Every structure is written in structure tokens, then in C-alpha cells.
């Protein structure tokens, strides 16, 4: 069972739900098809991807909102539907959010690299005649005119900074930098002091174990939120940690969008 990448678009990756930047959207798309919870799907950045199905299957699209077409007609999102052999699915530019998620019944066979034009995607066989009833709510993409709100708790190095630094981190607005990627959400604004207060002299940099959602404070003073492809460790202090349930919203934030970290 396969499909051909006719146009790879900006960036497309085969990811498992635990590596998706918007995990809930891929989980919903899989659930709509009756796939296993861990079934890989496609994460499509911004849009531009075109797929031609060599064999028939069933698909579901969630995440970002934009014009997605099946054989030239608008394809409804957050809904499972069947596609015939030869069908073409096209992802237009996302208007809300930034990452589409495409699940194919049976799951997509993992690939190590970003999609390239002409590449073949393999996936499992469709099963059954109907689709399961899903209790998960339909996903609504973020309005880029509204701020993304992410709740944070103090990180392991928060005690090294004074109350004013924490207040500024959690009260002042931040802007998502265009340099953000799957490794980290990089925030721009008025930089924080990366030095510890008073006469305390910090020792040599400590290598910290990172978890997704760690808020790092590098020497630049601009916070970086560790995302799915973050390194295992970092020498930068971890001043805060984003609540797990708020990470999906960060994965759909657009460069230039305002971000509020609420303590």
C-alpha cells in the first residue's frame, strides 16, 4: 500500500505521536481511523505537500487549518474518509496554526528524513467498512492574532534567580522567533539576565538532563523552550518547565505570534 510524493512542500516528516509537536492532533487523526495510538503519521509544516495514492486507503487530517483538497475538491478536516487509487491530496497554505497532521489507515511506515518529491510512502492496509465513534473533541487551530498561553512551574535552576527575573519571565510578553524549529521554541523580547543575583558566583556550567518543555535561559537572555527534537542535555540553566498539556499549542504557534508564560 503506497502513495507518491508529487510535491514535498515546505517540510514533511513521518512522526510517531510522541514526536509530533502537536500530539493531540495526530492522536485524533489516528483515532478517527481506528489506528493504534502509536501509529506514525505525517507532520506537514505550513503546506504545499501533494500526494498521489497508488492504492486506495482511508485518511484523516487534523491540526492546522487551511485549504486541503482531494481531487480538487475541499477535504473536510477532523473526519475520516476513504480515498481511491489515483486520488490526489493537496495541502494549501495553513491559515491557522502551522502544522497539519495526516493519518493513513494502518499507519505510515517510518522514514528517517524529511520527505522529498518522488519519494514513495508505504502504509498499512485499510480495515473494515466503517470508522469508529471517537469521543475526542475536534481540534481547532490557533488564531495567530491571539497569544499562545503556556503555564509554567519553576525549574531546577529557578532558585538561582531573584523574584524579579521570574516575574519578568511570567508577566512580560514574548514573541516566537522565526529561528524556532522542532528542537526549541525560541522567544524574543526584552532579554532576561542570565547571571545569578548578588554576590553569588556560579560554578562551572552544569549539564542538565532535559525534558520536553524545559525552559532554558542561555547567555543571550532569550528563553528557549525544549521541543520534541531537543538534545538530551544542556549546559544552559533550566529556569522553568511548561505544563505538558500546553506544549501542543506551542507546536502550532507561528513565528511572530505572542507567547505568554504564566507562572
Coordinates of C-alpha atoms in Angstrom, one line a residue:
X1 CA 0.0 0.0 0.0
X2 CA 1.6 3.2 -1.1
X3 CA 1.4 6.9 -2.1
X4 CA 3.8 9.0 -4.2
X5 CA 5.0 12.4 -3.0
X6 CA 4.3 14.7 -6.0
X7 CA 5.5 17.9 -4.3
X8 CA 7.2 17.8 -0.9
X9 CA 6.1 21.3 0.1
X10 CA 7.9 23.2 2.9
X11 CA 8.7 20.2 5.1
X12 CA 7.0 16.9 5.7
X13 CA 8.1 14.3 8.3
X14 CA 6.8 10.9 9.3
X15 CA 6.5 11.1 13.1
X16 CA 5.1 8.9 15.8
X17 CA 2.6 10.7 18.1
X18 CA 5.1 11.1 20.9
X19 CA 7.4 13.1 18.5
X20 CA 4.7 15.2 17.0
X21 CA 4.8 18.9 18.1
X22 CA 1.0 18.8 18.3
X23 CA 0.5 15.3 19.7
X24 CA -3.2 15.7 20.3
X25 CA -3.9 16.4 16.6
X26 CA -2.1 13.3 15.4
X27 CA -3.7 11.2 18.1
X28 CA -7.2 12.5 17.0
X29 CA -6.4 11.7 13.3
X30 CA -5.3 8.2 14.2
X31 CA -8.4 7.6 16.5
X32 CA -10.7 8.7 13.7
X33 CA -9.3 5.8 11.5
X34 CA -9.2 3.2 14.3
X35 CA -5.4 3.2 14.1
X36 CA -3.2 2.1 17.0
X37 CA -2.4 5.0 19.3
X38 CA 1.3 4.8 18.4
X39 CA 0.8 4.7 14.6
X40 CA 3.1 7.1 12.8
X41 CA 1.6 9.9 10.6
X42 CA 2.7 12.9 8.6
X43 CA 3.5 16.2 10.1
X44 CA 3.3 18.8 7.4
X45 CA 4.8 22.3 8.0
X46 CA 2.8 25.2 6.5
X47 CA 1.5 23.3 3.5
X48 CA 2.5 22.6 -0.2
X49 CA 2.5 18.8 0.1
X50 CA 0.9 16.9 -2.8
X51 CA 0.3 13.1 -2.6
X52 CA -1.0 10.7 -5.2
X53 CA -2.3 7.4 -3.8
X54 CA -1.2 4.4 -5.8
X55 CA -3.5 2.2 -3.8
X56 CA -6.8 3.1 -2.0
X57 CA -6.9 3.7 1.7
X58 CA -8.6 5.9 4.3
X59 CA -7.2 9.2 5.7
X60 CA -7.9 11.9 8.3
X61 CA -6.4 15.4 8.5
X62 CA -6.2 17.4 11.7
X63 CA -4.0 20.2 13.2
X64 CA -3.6 23.4 11.2
X65 CA -6.5 24.8 9.2
X66 CA -6.2 25.7 5.6
X67 CA -7.5 24.6 2.2
X68 CA -6.9 20.8 1.8
X69 CA -8.2 19.3 -1.4
X70 CA -9.0 15.8 -2.5
X71 CA -9.0 15.5 -6.3
X72 CA -9.6 19.3 -6.5
X73 CA -12.5 19.4 -4.0
X74 CA -12.2 20.7 -0.4
X75 CA -11.5 17.9 2.0
X76 CA -13.1 18.2 5.5
X77 CA -10.7 18.1 8.4
X78 CA -11.2 16.1 11.6
X79 CA -13.1 13.5 9.7
X80 CA -12.2 10.0 8.3
X81 CA -12.8 9.3 4.7
X82 CA -11.8 6.9 2.0
X83 CA -9.6 7.7 -0.9
X84 CA -9.5 5.7 -4.2
X85 CA -6.4 4.6 -6.1
X86 CA -5.1 7.5 -8.1
X87 CA -6.6 10.1 -5.7
X88 CA -4.5 13.3 -5.2
X89 CA -4.5 15.1 -1.8
X90 CA -3.1 18.7 -1.8
X91 CA -2.3 20.8 1.3
X92 CA -2.7 24.5 0.7
X93 CA -1.0 27.1 2.9
X94 CA -2.2 26.9 6.5
X95 CA -4.2 29.9 7.6
X96 CA -4.5 29.0 11.3
X97 CA -1.8 27.0 13.1
X98 CA 1.3 25.9 11.2
X99 CA 1.4 22.1 11.2
X100 CA -1.1 19.8 9.5
X101 CA -1.3 16.1 10.6
X102 CA -2.3 13.4 8.1
X103 CA -3.0 9.9 9.3
X104 CA -3.5 7.0 6.9
X105 CA -5.3 3.9 8.0
X106 CA -2.8 1.2 9.1
X107 CA -0.1 3.9 9.9
X108 CA 2.7 5.1 7.7
X109 CA 6.0 3.3 7.6
X110 CA 8.6 5.4 9.3
X111 CA 11.2 7.3 7.2
X112 CA 14.4 8.8 8.6
X113 CA 14.5 12.0 6.6
X114 CA 12.2 14.8 5.5
X115 CA 10.0 14.0 2.5
X116 CA 11.4 14.6 -1.0
X117 CA 9.5 14.9 -4.2
X118 CA 9.2 11.5 -5.9
X119 CA 9.5 9.5 -2.7
X120 CA 7.2 6.6 -2.0
X121 CA 5.3 6.4 1.3
X122 CA 4.2 2.9 2.4
X123 CA 1.3 2.4 4.8
X124 CA -0.8 -0.4 6.2
X125 CA -3.9 -1.9 4.7
X126 CA -7.4 -0.3 5.3
X127 CA -9.6 -2.4 7.6
X128 CA -13.4 -2.7 7.9
X129 CA -16.1 -0.8 6.2
X130 CA -16.8 1.9 8.8
X131 CA -15.0 4.1 11.2
X132 CA -15.1 4.1 15.0
X133 CA -17.0 6.6 17.0
X134 CA -14.5 8.9 18.6
X135 CA -15.1 10.7 21.9
X136 CA -12.2 13.1 21.4
X137 CA -13.2 16.7 20.6
X138 CA -12.4 18.2 17.2
X139 CA -9.2 20.2 17.2
X140 CA -9.4 23.9 16.4
X141 CA -6.2 25.5 15.1
X142 CA -4.8 28.6 16.8
X143 CA -5.7 32.1 15.7
X144 CA -2.3 33.8 15.0
X145 CA -3.8 37.1 16.3
X146 CA -4.2 35.7 19.8
X147 CA -1.4 34.9 22.2
X148 CA -0.4 31.4 23.0
X149 CA -0.7 30.8 26.7
X150 CA 1.7 28.2 28.3
X151 CA 1.6 27.6 32.0
X152 CA 5.0 27.1 33.7
X153 CA 6.3 25.8 37.0
X154 CA 9.8 26.7 38.4
X155 CA 12.6 24.6 37.0
X156 CA 15.6 23.0 38.8
X157 CA 17.6 26.2 38.5
X158 CA 14.9 28.8 39.3
X159 CA 16.3 29.2 42.8
X160 CA 19.4 30.7 41.3
X161 CA 17.5 33.8 40.2
X162 CA 15.7 36.6 42.0
X163 CA 12.0 37.1 42.1
X164 CA 12.3 39.9 39.6
X165 CA 13.6 37.5 36.9
X166 CA 10.8 35.1 37.5
X167 CA 8.3 38.0 37.4
X168 CA 9.6 39.2 34.1
X169 CA 9.6 35.7 32.6
X170 CA 6.0 35.1 33.5
X171 CA 4.5 38.6 33.2
X172 CA 6.2 40.2 30.2
X173 CA 5.1 39.2 26.7
X174 CA 7.3 37.2 24.4
X175 CA 7.3 36.7 20.6
X176 CA 8.0 33.4 18.9
X177 CA 11.2 33.8 16.9
X178 CA 11.4 32.7 13.2
X179 CA 14.5 30.8 14.3
X180 CA 12.3 28.3 16.2
X181 CA 12.2 24.7 15.0
X182 CA 11.5 21.2 16.2
X183 CA 14.4 21.5 18.7
X184 CA 13.1 24.5 20.5
X185 CA 10.6 27.4 20.6
X186 CA 12.9 30.4 20.8
X187 CA 11.4 33.5 22.4
X188 CA 12.3 37.1 21.6
X189 CA 11.6 40.2 23.7
X190 CA 13.5 42.1 26.4
X191 CA 16.3 39.7 27.4
X192 CA 16.5 38.4 31.0
X193 CA 19.7 38.5 32.9
X194 CA 21.4 35.1 32.6
X195 CA 23.6 35.9 35.7
X196 CA 22.7 34.8 39.2
X197 CA 22.0 37.8 41.5
X198 CA 24.0 39.4 44.2
X199 CA 27.5 38.3 45.2
X200 CA 26.8 34.7 44.4
X201 CA 29.3 33.4 41.9
X202 CA 28.1 30.4 40.0
X203 CA 30.3 27.4 39.5
X204 CA 31.2 25.9 36.2
X205 CA 28.2 25.2 33.9
X206 CA 26.3 22.1 34.9
X207 CA 25.0 19.7 32.3
X208 CA 21.2 19.4 32.8
X209 CA 19.1 16.5 31.7
X210 CA 16.3 18.0 29.5
X211 CA 12.7 17.1 29.2
X212 CA 10.3 18.4 26.6
X213 CA 9.0 21.7 27.9
X214 CA 12.2 22.7 29.7
X215 CA 12.6 26.5 29.6
X216 CA 16.3 27.2 29.1
X217 CA 18.0 30.5 29.8
X218 CA 21.1 30.8 27.6
X219 CA 23.7 33.6 27.9
X220 CA 21.7 35.6 25.4
X221 CA 18.9 36.0 28.0
X222 CA 16.2 34.9 25.5
X223 CA 14.3 31.8 26.8
X224 CA 14.2 28.7 24.7
X225 CA 11.5 26.0 25.3
X226 CA 12.8 22.5 24.5
X227 CA 10.5 20.7 22.0
X228 CA 10.4 17.2 20.6
X229 CA 13.8 17.1 19.0
X230 CA 15.7 18.7 21.9
X231 CA 19.1 17.3 22.9
X232 CA 19.4 15.0 25.9
X233 CA 21.3 17.5 28.0
X234 CA 22.2 21.2 28.0
X235 CA 24.6 23.4 29.9
X236 CA 22.1 26.3 30.0
X237 CA 20.1 26.7 33.2
X238 CA 16.5 25.3 33.3
X239 CA 14.6 28.2 34.8
X240 CA 11.1 26.7 34.3
X241 CA 9.1 23.8 32.8
X242 CA 6.0 24.1 30.6
X243 CA 3.0 22.0 31.6
X244 CA 2.8 19.0 29.3
X245 CA -0.8 19.8 28.2
X246 CA 0.2 23.2 27.0
X247 CA 3.0 22.0 24.7
X248 CA 0.7 21.2 21.7
X249 CA -0.3 24.9 21.5
X250 CA 3.3 25.9 21.2
X251 CA 3.8 23.4 18.4
X252 CA 1.1 25.2 16.4
X253 CA 2.3 28.7 17.1
X254 CA 3.5 30.8 14.2
X255 CA 6.7 32.9 14.0
X256 CA 5.8 36.4 15.3
X257 CA 3.0 35.2 17.4
X258 CA 2.8 36.4 21.0
X259 CA 3.6 33.9 23.8
X260 CA 2.6 34.3 27.4
X261 CA 4.3 32.1 30.1
X262 CA 2.0 32.0 33.1
X263 CA 3.6 31.1 36.5

